[in-house]
XYZ file of C-alpha atoms in Angstrom:
575
model
C -33.317 40.654 -110.395
C -33.187 38.781 -113.658
C -29.481 39.613 -113.985
C -28.899 38.538 -110.325
C -30.720 35.180 -110.884
C -28.701 34.424 -113.966
C -25.406 35.177 -112.184
C -26.373 32.801 -109.351
C -27.146 30.093 -111.878
C -23.723 30.577 -113.492
C -21.963 30.286 -110.115
C -23.813 27.049 -109.358
C -22.896 25.594 -112.744
C -19.218 26.552 -112.304
C -19.166 24.942 -108.870
C -20.618 21.747 -110.313
C -17.981 21.715 -113.060
C -15.220 22.286 -110.496
C -16.531 19.450 -108.342
C -16.557 17.153 -111.328
C -12.957 18.076 -112.206
C -11.785 17.498 -108.622
C -13.598 14.180 -108.497
C -11.978 13.121 -111.731
C -8.526 14.101 -110.462
C -9.044 12.165 -107.243
C -10.195 9.134 -109.227
C -7.149 9.247 -111.494
C -4.792 9.725 -108.550
C -6.407 6.810 -106.759
C -5.959 4.594 -109.820
C -2.190 5.392 -109.987
C -1.456 4.978 -106.300
C -0.935 1.164 -106.231
C 1.684 1.361 -109.005
C 3.549 4.046 -107.085
C 3.742 1.776 -104.057
C 4.967 -1.039 -106.307
C 7.997 0.979 -107.412
C 9.129 1.202 -103.811
C 9.591 -2.545 -103.610
C 11.177 -3.020 -106.987
C 13.275 -0.817 -109.246
C 11.634 1.903 -111.225
C 12.839 0.252 -114.403
C 11.111 -2.962 -113.512
C 7.749 -1.506 -112.693
C 6.873 1.815 -114.255
C 4.925 1.673 -117.497
C 7.078 4.440 -118.947
C 10.339 2.506 -118.338
C 8.868 -0.669 -119.723
C 8.061 1.177 -122.870
C 11.597 2.569 -123.013
C 13.151 -0.863 -122.475
C 11.072 -2.346 -125.232
C 12.058 0.518 -127.535
C 15.843 0.024 -126.950
C 16.678 -3.321 -128.460
C 20.051 -5.023 -128.151
C 21.148 -4.876 -131.742
C 23.758 -7.144 -133.364
C 27.351 -5.891 -133.107
C 28.243 -3.644 -136.017
C 32.048 -3.509 -135.928
C 31.876 0.120 -134.781
C 32.861 0.481 -131.120
C 31.030 3.762 -130.547
C 27.806 2.532 -132.057
C 27.931 -0.799 -130.231
C 28.773 0.440 -126.740
C 26.106 3.146 -126.978
C 23.475 0.581 -127.980
C 24.480 -1.829 -125.205
C 24.569 0.914 -122.581
C 21.205 2.351 -123.606
C 19.711 -1.135 -123.551
C 20.972 -1.767 -120.018
C 19.990 1.704 -118.865
C 16.462 1.181 -120.199
C 16.360 -1.973 -118.102
C 17.246 -0.042 -114.986
C 20.980 -0.767 -114.961
C 23.265 2.266 -115.030
C 26.538 0.668 -113.972
C 28.336 -2.577 -114.820
C 31.254 -3.893 -112.782
C 34.069 -6.203 -113.880
C 37.126 -7.758 -112.307
C 40.448 -8.389 -114.053
C 43.477 -10.523 -113.171
C 46.716 -10.456 -115.182
C 50.289 -11.574 -114.703
C 53.815 -11.533 -116.016
C 57.082 -9.640 -115.764
C 57.035 -6.354 -113.811
C 56.770 -4.186 -116.933
C 53.730 -6.022 -118.314
C 51.154 -4.258 -116.145
C 49.174 -3.367 -119.279
C 47.715 -6.849 -118.770
C 45.487 -5.280 -116.125
C 45.702 -1.527 -116.716
C 44.798 -2.050 -120.356
C 41.313 -2.999 -119.168
C 41.198 -0.028 -116.795
C 42.067 2.301 -119.663
C 39.621 0.541 -121.981
C 36.805 1.157 -119.498
C 37.772 4.832 -119.308
C 37.715 5.133 -123.109
C 34.326 3.440 -123.388
C 32.963 5.628 -120.584
C 34.199 8.729 -122.430
C 32.190 7.658 -125.478
C 29.090 7.207 -123.324
C 29.618 10.575 -121.662
C 29.966 12.279 -125.036
C 26.790 10.586 -126.224
C 24.889 11.564 -123.094
C 24.196 7.981 -122.025
C 23.577 7.445 -118.327
C 25.776 4.392 -117.930
C 29.233 3.630 -116.557
C 31.648 0.703 -116.647
C 33.605 0.155 -113.436
C 36.707 -2.011 -113.046
C 36.470 -2.653 -109.346
C 39.062 -5.331 -108.664
C 42.523 -5.368 -110.238
C 45.056 -8.089 -109.517
C 48.499 -8.528 -111.061
C 50.631 -11.565 -110.261
C 54.325 -12.090 -110.857
C 53.663 -15.786 -111.359
C 52.545 -16.018 -114.975
C 50.184 -18.957 -114.384
C 48.618 -17.730 -111.162
C 45.587 -15.992 -112.740
C 44.805 -19.165 -114.679
C 45.105 -21.398 -111.637
C 42.985 -19.056 -109.516
C 40.427 -18.867 -112.338
C 40.307 -22.664 -112.555
C 39.692 -23.012 -108.831
C 37.192 -20.174 -108.452
C 35.029 -20.637 -111.551
C 32.910 -23.467 -110.056
C 32.234 -21.154 -107.093
C 31.386 -18.242 -109.410
C 34.111 -16.167 -107.792
C 36.454 -15.932 -110.768
C 37.671 -12.737 -112.448
C 35.623 -11.664 -115.453
C 38.690 -11.087 -117.617
C 42.125 -12.695 -117.302
C 45.359 -12.118 -119.203
C 47.325 -15.369 -119.299
C 49.144 -17.672 -121.646
C 47.158 -18.916 -124.622
C 47.931 -22.506 -123.608
C 45.146 -22.499 -121.017
C 42.498 -22.015 -123.688
C 41.958 -25.670 -124.525
C 41.659 -26.657 -120.872
C 39.173 -23.918 -120.027
C 37.195 -24.156 -123.269
C 36.799 -27.889 -122.802
C 35.329 -27.265 -119.332
C 32.986 -24.545 -120.593
C 34.718 -21.871 -118.522
C 35.359 -19.449 -121.394
C 33.079 -17.203 -123.382
C 33.029 -18.172 -127.052
C 33.681 -14.813 -128.730
C 33.661 -16.064 -132.316
C 30.568 -14.103 -133.350
C 31.754 -10.945 -131.603
C 35.196 -11.181 -133.208
C 33.726 -11.851 -136.631
C 31.776 -8.597 -136.367
C 35.082 -6.747 -135.985
C 37.267 -8.660 -138.446
C 36.836 -5.955 -141.062
C 37.551 -3.089 -138.674
C 39.357 -3.212 -135.326
C 40.795 -6.702 -135.820
C 41.796 -6.240 -139.447
C 45.488 -5.495 -138.805
C 46.136 -8.292 -136.288
C 48.906 -10.628 -137.469
C 47.311 -13.709 -139.031
C 49.680 -16.179 -137.363
C 48.304 -15.267 -133.946
C 44.726 -16.358 -134.594
C 45.714 -20.007 -134.297
C 46.777 -19.317 -130.712
C 43.241 -18.253 -129.715
C 41.232 -20.738 -131.766
C 40.203 -24.100 -130.368
C 38.198 -26.553 -132.440
C 37.272 -23.814 -134.870
C 35.980 -21.333 -132.305
C 37.659 -18.164 -130.995
C 37.998 -18.009 -127.213
C 40.326 -15.048 -126.687
C 42.069 -12.072 -128.288
C 45.881 -11.949 -128.510
C 47.454 -9.551 -126.008
C 51.111 -9.781 -126.985
C 53.655 -12.206 -128.311
C 57.364 -12.693 -127.995
C 60.468 -14.530 -129.113
C 62.980 -16.292 -126.907
C 66.514 -15.384 -127.869
C 69.706 -17.012 -126.712
C 71.510 -14.130 -125.014
C 75.277 -14.119 -125.523
C 77.295 -12.217 -122.951
C 79.692 -9.891 -124.763
C 82.112 -9.412 -121.830
C 82.555 -13.184 -121.568
C 83.118 -13.576 -125.297
C 85.616 -10.706 -125.262
C 87.443 -12.487 -122.431
C 87.695 -15.541 -124.711
C 88.699 -13.472 -127.722
C 85.439 -14.136 -129.568
C 83.074 -11.766 -131.326
C 79.634 -12.327 -129.765
C 77.786 -11.114 -132.864
C 79.804 -13.496 -135.047
C 78.671 -16.365 -132.817
C 75.099 -15.114 -133.106
C 75.289 -15.118 -136.898
C 76.689 -18.648 -136.956
C 73.863 -19.834 -134.703
C 71.224 -18.161 -136.868
C 72.655 -19.752 -140.011
C 72.691 -23.201 -138.405
C 76.501 -23.447 -138.616
C 76.749 -23.513 -134.823
C 74.574 -26.041 -132.969
C 74.149 -26.822 -129.291
C 77.435 -28.737 -129.276
C 79.256 -25.516 -130.271
C 77.418 -23.501 -127.622
C 78.386 -26.074 -124.994
C 82.020 -25.987 -126.176
C 82.208 -22.197 -125.875
C 80.410 -22.287 -122.535
C 82.970 -24.762 -121.194
C 85.841 -22.633 -122.463
C 84.365 -19.673 -120.606
C 84.131 -21.572 -117.316
C 87.487 -23.326 -117.661
C 89.241 -20.022 -118.406
C 87.563 -18.161 -115.583
C 85.694 -15.842 -117.938
C 82.399 -16.746 -116.330
C 81.102 -18.708 -113.374
C 78.506 -20.578 -115.410
C 78.132 -21.613 -119.019
C 74.366 -21.655 -119.589
C 71.646 -20.254 -117.324
C 67.975 -20.773 -117.969
C 64.590 -20.496 -116.332
C 63.407 -22.051 -113.106
C 60.282 -23.941 -112.174
C 59.028 -25.230 -115.493
C 60.125 -26.819 -118.719
C 57.556 -24.826 -120.593
C 58.008 -22.777 -122.605
C 61.715 -21.840 -122.762
C 63.170 -25.324 -122.513
C 60.684 -26.938 -124.882
C 62.710 -25.162 -127.559
C 65.238 -28.008 -127.179
C 62.527 -30.426 -128.316
C 61.834 -28.389 -131.445
C 65.560 -27.800 -132.068
C 66.051 -31.561 -132.282
C 63.201 -31.899 -134.774
C 60.380 -32.777 -132.412
C 56.767 -31.862 -133.237
C 53.605 -32.173 -131.184
C 51.217 -32.392 -134.126
C 50.640 -35.146 -136.644
C 48.106 -36.697 -138.964
C 45.393 -36.984 -136.323
C 44.342 -33.487 -135.135
C 42.809 -34.923 -131.968
C 46.116 -36.457 -130.891
C 49.203 -34.978 -129.274
C 52.428 -36.483 -130.616
C 55.583 -37.085 -128.582
C 58.845 -37.740 -130.416
C 61.064 -39.836 -128.126
C 64.279 -39.111 -130.039
C 63.858 -35.331 -129.701
C 62.922 -35.656 -126.022
C 65.932 -37.857 -125.282
C 68.382 -35.483 -127.014
C 66.933 -32.493 -125.118
C 67.435 -34.263 -121.809
C 70.920 -35.370 -122.881
C 71.954 -31.715 -123.353
C 70.633 -30.766 -119.915
C 72.398 -33.759 -118.396
C 75.701 -32.828 -120.052
C 75.403 -29.171 -119.038
C 74.987 -30.062 -115.382
C 77.592 -32.878 -115.323
C 80.182 -30.467 -116.759
C 79.381 -27.756 -114.245
C 77.999 -25.413 -116.895
C 74.465 -25.220 -115.503
C 73.561 -25.488 -111.802
C 72.157 -28.875 -110.816
C 69.339 -27.113 -108.949
C 68.646 -24.677 -111.792
C 64.885 -25.207 -111.591
C 64.970 -24.094 -107.959
C 66.852 -20.824 -108.425
C 65.206 -17.550 -107.480
C 64.452 -15.208 -110.379
C 65.288 -11.952 -108.609
C 68.058 -13.114 -106.292
C 69.946 -15.566 -108.486
C 68.919 -15.922 -112.132
C 68.771 -12.310 -113.313
C 71.666 -11.035 -111.131
C 73.855 -13.825 -112.543
C 72.958 -12.842 -116.112
C 73.316 -9.051 -115.848
C 76.591 -9.415 -113.951
C 78.022 -11.473 -116.833
C 78.578 -14.514 -114.619
C 77.314 -16.762 -117.382
C 78.333 -17.108 -121.003
C 74.811 -17.726 -122.337
C 71.249 -17.318 -121.148
C 68.093 -18.901 -122.532
C 65.664 -16.033 -122.063
C 62.879 -13.953 -123.566
C 62.660 -10.649 -125.391
C 61.063 -9.029 -122.333
C 64.266 -9.537 -120.353
C 65.747 -6.626 -122.326
C 63.685 -3.982 -120.491
C 63.210 -5.939 -117.286
C 66.964 -5.652 -116.768
C 66.522 -1.863 -116.936
C 63.647 -1.463 -114.525
C 64.523 -4.030 -111.875
C 67.513 -3.689 -109.565
C 69.243 -6.919 -110.519
C 72.664 -5.365 -111.082
C 75.126 -4.505 -108.310
C 77.266 -1.545 -109.382
C 80.937 -2.489 -108.747
C 81.867 1.132 -108.099
C 79.217 2.040 -105.564
C 77.891 -1.312 -104.386
C 74.430 0.014 -105.236
C 71.824 -2.346 -106.628
C 70.231 -0.819 -109.693
C 68.834 -1.513 -113.123
C 71.072 -1.379 -116.153
C 70.789 1.580 -118.494
C 69.708 0.923 -122.101
C 73.286 1.610 -123.156
C 74.626 -0.934 -120.665
C 72.217 -3.599 -121.854
C 73.312 -2.996 -125.432
C 76.969 -3.204 -124.393
C 76.473 -6.488 -122.557
C 74.318 -8.597 -124.830
C 74.279 -10.033 -128.309
C 71.454 -12.410 -129.172
C 70.467 -15.107 -131.612
C 67.831 -17.707 -132.284
C 67.765 -20.806 -130.130
C 70.530 -22.975 -131.672
C 69.775 -26.010 -133.811
C 70.069 -29.235 -131.848
C 72.555 -30.828 -134.222
C 73.851 -30.452 -137.791
C 71.049 -30.667 -140.305
C 68.471 -29.236 -137.922
C 67.306 -25.597 -137.891
C 67.529 -22.918 -135.211
C 64.186 -22.110 -133.640
C 62.366 -19.860 -131.250
C 59.093 -20.232 -129.419
C 56.169 -17.874 -128.929
C 53.636 -18.181 -126.219
C 51.186 -15.355 -126.830
C 49.481 -13.858 -123.849
C 45.780 -13.487 -124.501
C 42.689 -11.834 -123.067
C 40.146 -14.459 -121.989
C 36.593 -13.732 -120.852
C 34.815 -15.874 -118.317
C 31.653 -17.623 -119.492
C 30.078 -15.899 -116.450
C 31.451 -12.434 -117.216
C 29.439 -9.713 -115.525
C 27.759 -12.207 -113.212
C 27.728 -9.861 -110.197
C 25.708 -7.219 -112.013
C 21.903 -6.765 -111.714
C 19.486 -9.034 -113.600
C 22.371 -11.099 -114.906
C 20.299 -14.023 -116.132
C 18.131 -11.754 -118.257
C 20.836 -9.347 -119.444
C 24.002 -11.445 -119.623
C 24.327 -11.104 -123.386
C 24.766 -7.346 -122.917
C 27.278 -7.866 -120.100
C 29.234 -10.321 -122.249
C 29.398 -7.826 -125.093
C 30.785 -5.150 -122.783
C 33.480 -7.584 -121.656
C 34.377 -8.183 -125.291
C 34.565 -4.448 -126.019
C 36.814 -4.042 -122.986
C 39.411 -6.491 -124.306
C 39.014 -5.033 -127.789
C 39.740 -1.491 -126.547
C 42.573 -2.741 -124.345
C 44.242 -3.620 -127.648
C 43.972 -0.108 -129.107
C 47.102 0.495 -131.225
C 48.625 3.050 -128.848
C 48.126 0.776 -125.828
C 49.683 -2.185 -127.652
C 52.618 -0.011 -128.746
C 53.176 1.256 -125.194
C 53.060 -2.276 -123.812
C 55.509 -3.487 -126.456
C 57.981 -0.682 -125.814
C 57.967 -0.840 -122.024
C 57.937 -4.649 -121.759
C 59.906 -5.653 -124.897
C 57.117 -7.840 -126.239
C 56.376 -7.975 -129.937
C 53.157 -6.158 -130.942
C 50.175 -8.179 -132.098
C 48.974 -5.728 -134.761
C 50.463 -3.666 -137.560
C 49.108 -0.294 -136.421
C 50.937 -0.673 -133.122
C 54.176 -1.557 -134.905
C 53.786 1.565 -137.028
C 53.403 3.711 -133.914
C 56.723 2.414 -132.656
C 58.288 4.134 -135.687
C 56.578 7.414 -134.779
C 59.347 9.446 -133.131
C 56.902 11.973 -131.696
C 54.951 9.177 -130.013
C 58.138 7.630 -128.631
C 59.478 10.972 -127.387
C 56.258 11.609 -125.490
C 56.607 8.253 -123.781
C 60.233 8.892 -122.891
C 59.293 12.225 -121.313
C 56.567 10.600 -119.287
C 53.918 12.476 -121.277
C 51.116 9.969 -121.331
C 48.294 12.272 -122.308
C 46.887 9.530 -124.511
C 45.627 7.878 -121.327
C 42.156 8.853 -120.168
C 42.437 6.924 -116.921
C 44.545 8.703 -114.277
C 45.069 5.361 -112.572
C 46.532 3.782 -115.705
C 48.621 6.856 -116.531
C 50.230 6.927 -113.101
C 51.020 3.227 -113.307
C 53.082 3.740 -116.463
C 54.898 7.042 -115.925
C 58.046 5.709 -114.278
C 58.241 2.593 -116.453
C 57.878 4.649 -119.633
C 60.604 7.079 -118.626
C 63.027 4.203 -118.081
C 62.205 2.079 -121.112
C 60.942 4.307 -123.967
C 64.421 4.543 -125.450
C 65.591 4.258 -129.067
C 67.899 1.374 -128.090
C 64.946 -0.642 -126.838
C 62.822 0.065 -129.882
C 65.715 -0.879 -132.125
C 66.023 -4.143 -130.182
C 62.358 -4.959 -130.768
C 62.728 -4.322 -134.484
C 65.860 -6.470 -134.629
C 64.205 -9.539 -133.062
C 60.974 -9.441 -135.057
C 62.566 -11.692 -137.713
C 62.578 -14.478 -135.126
C 58.828 -14.907 -135.553
C 59.633 -16.542 -138.912
C 61.274 -19.369 -136.937
C 58.774 -19.576 -134.153
C 56.797 -22.516 -132.868
C 53.559 -22.222 -130.930
C 52.923 -25.365 -128.864
C 49.531 -26.898 -129.562
C 46.262 -26.031 -127.864
C 45.669 -29.548 -126.623
C 44.322 -30.420 -123.160
C 47.001 -33.098 -122.734
C 49.857 -30.640 -123.283
C 49.648 -29.215 -119.757
C 50.221 -32.526 -117.935
C 52.870 -33.479 -120.495
C 54.753 -30.240 -119.807
C 54.701 -31.107 -116.098
C 56.323 -34.469 -116.865
C 58.965 -32.625 -118.900
C 59.737 -30.433 -115.893
C 60.223 -33.452 -113.660
C 62.433 -35.114 -116.255
C 64.640 -32.009 -116.650
C 64.982 -31.694 -112.897
C 65.971 -35.372 -112.605
C 68.739 -35.173 -115.227
C 70.100 -31.843 -113.985
C 70.473 -33.323 -110.501
C 71.899 -36.558 -111.855
C 69.055 -38.561 -110.353
C 68.257 -40.104 -113.743
C 70.126 -40.594 -116.975
C 68.581 -39.109 -120.118
C 67.301 -42.564 -121.062
C 65.739 -43.137 -117.636
C 64.138 -39.702 -117.672
C 62.723 -40.297 -121.151
C 61.221 -43.565 -120.008
C 59.842 -41.794 -116.935
C 57.810 -39.493 -119.201
C 56.553 -42.482 -121.198
C 55.523 -44.325 -118.023
C 53.661 -41.295 -116.691
C 51.707 -41.054 -119.930
C 50.877 -44.742 -119.988
C 49.778 -44.663 -116.344
C 47.024 -42.161 -117.141
C 44.244 -43.683 -119.302
C 43.206 -40.326 -120.756
C 46.777 -39.315 -121.624
C 47.513 -42.769 -122.995
C 44.520 -42.346 -125.279
C 45.329 -38.819 -126.454
C 49.141 -38.847 -126.706
C 50.751 -40.748 -129.562
C 54.350 -41.734 -128.834
C 56.501 -41.874 -131.947
C 60.145 -42.748 -132.602
C 62.549 -44.292 -130.140
C 65.522 -43.464 -127.974
C 68.536 -43.334 -130.315
C 71.298 -45.865 -129.750
C 74.823 -44.574 -129.196
C 73.922 -40.873 -129.498
C 75.837 -38.676 -127.050
C 76.600 -35.015 -126.676
C 79.328 -33.300 -124.695
C 81.104 -29.932 -124.776
């Protein structure tokens, strides 16, 4: 009995303990229930104590100059705040072979994602909207219109000359601090001369994407018809012995003798940047003693317009040149040797190979030229000096990567986390300029690389052979790889690489028009003036005065543009 009583007592005690445990569990569960409901209305990252602790533990550290370390920190920070994906939009433009201006960002995202995957970070960068425009200024104009509506692309690849306009309006992300973090690493081998093209009032607003020179192309078949050596003419232009008067003389000989239909062909639509070379060739400058002013030299402007006027009056350049169609008139005229000279750009060299501008006389087929045919057809030189005593020139207008001040705006919790989103945008444009991507872009589009490591890759025969065979295993993104296969097969040729090397010296003669907000409207006045003199609607003097009147009619331009010099008396030019 005693043993039975004790056993009963033990059972009662165990039951009491069990009841207490169950009661405690119910109490704890009841205490947690409201927080569980709360997570259903918000995100887990916003509400759960555990995630809050994680978010507080993952701080957004200063950039280190190490891409892997920085992207991992940013991604972990965003992930701890409940964000596992960040989306960006990109808009680029240019000649058909310059698609790296959008696919560079696609590939950059893939490379950053690969780092995150390797590091086991639950985060992904998505490039969800890619636009590429043939019109070089279209991304900038669309950006300008859509920024106030917060509908702009996060990253755009456009001419550097938009920087001052956008920076002044507060549309661009100031990346000075980000860039400074990478000056000793990824940005160390960028060519120094290019930093001025992305710096406005002491702050960096973009990274260079590429640069170029603008040769005067000399048609060998036309020169052979005249009995001239095209390369000898090129040398005399480069030395300054031949000026624009000599070029006009030879152009007229070519037309008069039936060797070509036209003497000089140039761009359509705008005076900037190709035709502004005339201004520099006649000694004009846009800068002066006051860094806040834009300077306009009337003598140089008048002489530029006088050349255009003489070209058109002598039937050497079409009167409606600024209205010609690039694909149907300008390039077909050049590649078919129907002009003696062309004012063009280095990128023409490969564009003539990938676009069907040439009509084969044997088959009637429209096709691109082969690298060998391009080499057979063209010699090239600097842009000739305006007159004796002046120097030959060229002009560079670097394309750059700009980041919107609202970059990443469509992603979650933007107001709280925008610094992290901005840093990702910076790393995207940084990775888009990886040496191999810059080298590929340079080779396929005939633009001059912006960094030494890319130039060195262009000397790597194994790298070049892979491109020529369409072996693009350096790409992580299938989308980017597919976009380049056909272009690479057509353009990764020793002749093209040799061309790029042979024009690099031109950068020693280059001019980069100033980053001044008043330059854009001034360039528009130049376009009007060129159009007027080509069509014979104004004399060079009248067109020069037209530009002056347009400046004076605008109070802001009148305040910011300093007009210097005067229209020369008795100065004329003719073939």
